[in-house]
Amino acid sequence: MIRLDKREVDDIEAVIYWCQHDDFWSRNVLSTSKLRIQYDQLKAKMKPKQPTQIIEKPKGKIIDFKIGGE
């Protein structure tokens, strides 16, 4: 993967660590060939969810809105 796919060692290590601590992916990525096939999808799923922005309404209630409208 490092040589053929030009992936960084640190990135591969992070993806392996993440997928082996995920309930679903730890059961589905059991070999380097599966890791290579699923790598891009795993890396995308690793990204944190959209940040949220807290806005205070005039009456003191707090509403949690996702940034970007999703």
PDB file of C-alpha atoms in Angstrom:
ATOM      1  CA  MET A   1       0.000   0.000   0.000  1.00  0.00           C
ATOM      2  CA  ILE A   2       2.852   2.346   0.768  1.00  0.00           C
ATOM      3  CA  ARG A   3       4.685   1.684  -2.464  1.00  0.00           C
ATOM      4  CA  LEU A   4       1.864   0.808  -4.861  1.00  0.00           C
ATOM      5  CA  ASP A   5      -0.864   3.149  -3.612  1.00  0.00           C
ATOM      6  CA  LYS A   6       1.509   5.891  -2.420  1.00  0.00           C
ATOM      7  CA  ARG A   7      -0.145   6.014   1.006  1.00  0.00           C
ATOM      8  CA  GLU A   8       1.560   7.482   4.055  1.00  0.00           C
ATOM      9  CA  VAL A   9       2.523   5.084   6.856  1.00  0.00           C
ATOM     10  CA  ASP A  10       0.891   7.321   9.474  1.00  0.00           C
ATOM     11  CA  ASP A  11      -2.374   7.402   7.504  1.00  0.00           C
ATOM     12  CA  ILE A  12      -2.449   3.626   7.100  1.00  0.00           C
ATOM     13  CA  GLU A  13      -1.723   3.172  10.792  1.00  0.00           C
ATOM     14  CA  ALA A  14      -4.533   5.557  11.745  1.00  0.00           C
ATOM     15  CA  VAL A  15      -7.027   3.761   9.476  1.00  0.00           C
ATOM     16  CA  ILE A  16      -6.035   0.364  10.884  1.00  0.00           C
ATOM     17  CA  TYR A  17      -6.348   1.627  14.451  1.00  0.00           C
ATOM     18  CA  TRP A  18      -9.744   3.219  13.770  1.00  0.00           C
ATOM     19  CA  CYS A  19     -11.245   0.256  11.928  1.00  0.00           C
ATOM     20  CA  GLN A  20     -10.058  -2.222  14.550  1.00  0.00           C
ATOM     21  CA  HIS A  21     -11.851  -0.194  17.236  1.00  0.00           C
ATOM     22  CA  ASP A  22     -15.097   0.070  15.253  1.00  0.00           C
ATOM     23  CA  ASP A  23     -17.685  -2.649  15.966  1.00  0.00           C
ATOM     24  CA  PHE A  24     -18.657  -3.132  12.325  1.00  0.00           C
ATOM     25  CA  TRP A  25     -15.326  -2.672  10.539  1.00  0.00           C
ATOM     26  CA  SER A  26     -13.275  -4.722  12.985  1.00  0.00           C
ATOM     27  CA  ARG A  27     -15.259  -7.764  11.817  1.00  0.00           C
ATOM     28  CA  ASN A  28     -15.022  -6.882   8.135  1.00  0.00           C
ATOM     29  CA  VAL A  29     -11.414  -5.814   7.659  1.00  0.00           C
ATOM     30  CA  LEU A  30      -9.388  -8.878   8.599  1.00  0.00           C
ATOM     31  CA  SER A  31      -6.691  -8.777   5.935  1.00  0.00           C
ATOM     32  CA  THR A  32      -4.511  -6.327   4.084  1.00  0.00           C
ATOM     33  CA  SER A  33      -6.377  -7.028   0.862  1.00  0.00           C
ATOM     34  CA  LYS A  34      -9.682  -5.985   2.520  1.00  0.00           C
ATOM     35  CA  LEU A  35      -7.963  -2.958   4.043  1.00  0.00           C
ATOM     36  CA  ARG A  36      -6.704  -1.952   0.619  1.00  0.00           C
ATOM     37  CA  ILE A  37     -10.146  -2.369  -0.969  1.00  0.00           C
ATOM     38  CA  GLN A  38     -11.958  -0.466   1.794  1.00  0.00           C
ATOM     39  CA  TYR A  39      -9.234   2.102   2.559  1.00  0.00           C
ATOM     40  CA  ASP A  40     -10.864   5.172   0.993  1.00  0.00           C
ATOM     41  CA  GLN A  41     -14.241   4.381   2.526  1.00  0.00           C
ATOM     42  CA  LEU A  42     -12.679   3.814   5.953  1.00  0.00           C
ATOM     43  CA  LYS A  43     -10.708   7.041   5.773  1.00  0.00           C
ATOM     44  CA  ALA A  44     -13.871   8.970   4.883  1.00  0.00           C
ATOM     45  CA  LYS A  45     -15.773   7.431   7.796  1.00  0.00           C
ATOM     46  CA  MET A  46     -12.958   8.386  10.170  1.00  0.00           C
ATOM     47  CA  LYS A  47     -13.573  12.062   9.605  1.00  0.00           C
ATOM     48  CA  PRO A  48     -15.376  13.617  12.543  1.00  0.00           C
ATOM     49  CA  LYS A  49     -19.024  14.491  12.145  1.00  0.00           C
ATOM     50  CA  GLN A  50     -19.841  18.040  11.139  1.00  0.00           C
ATOM     51  CA  PRO A  51     -19.129  20.519  13.888  1.00  0.00           C
ATOM     52  CA  THR A  52     -22.106  22.079  15.560  1.00  0.00           C
ATOM     53  CA  GLN A  53     -22.727  25.683  16.444  1.00  0.00           C
ATOM     54  CA  ILE A  54     -24.609  26.606  19.612  1.00  0.00           C
ATOM     55  CA  ILE A  55     -26.861  29.641  19.317  1.00  0.00           C
ATOM     56  CA  GLU A  56     -28.582  31.168  22.312  1.00  0.00           C
ATOM     57  CA  LYS A  57     -32.164  32.333  21.822  1.00  0.00           C
ATOM     58  CA  PRO A  58     -33.359  35.523  23.520  1.00  0.00           C
ATOM     59  CA  LYS A  59     -35.336  33.596  26.160  1.00  0.00           C
ATOM     60  CA  GLY A  60     -32.206  31.778  27.327  1.00  0.00           C
ATOM     61  CA  LYS A  61     -32.888  28.489  25.549  1.00  0.00           C
ATOM     62  CA  ILE A  62     -29.960  26.898  23.749  1.00  0.00           C
ATOM     63  CA  ILE A  63     -30.462  25.407  20.296  1.00  0.00           C
ATOM     64  CA  ASP A  64     -27.894  23.188  18.625  1.00  0.00           C
ATOM     65  CA  PHE A  65     -27.634  23.752  14.846  1.00  0.00           C
ATOM     66  CA  LYS A  66     -25.386  21.810  12.516  1.00  0.00           C
ATOM     67  CA  ILE A  67     -23.159  24.012  10.409  1.00  0.00           C
ATOM     68  CA  GLY A  68     -23.793  23.620   6.710  1.00  0.00           C
ATOM     69  CA  GLY A  69     -27.506  22.913   6.937  1.00  0.00           C
ATOM     70  CA  GLU A  70     -27.319  19.125   7.330  1.00  0.00           C
TER      71      GLU A  70
END
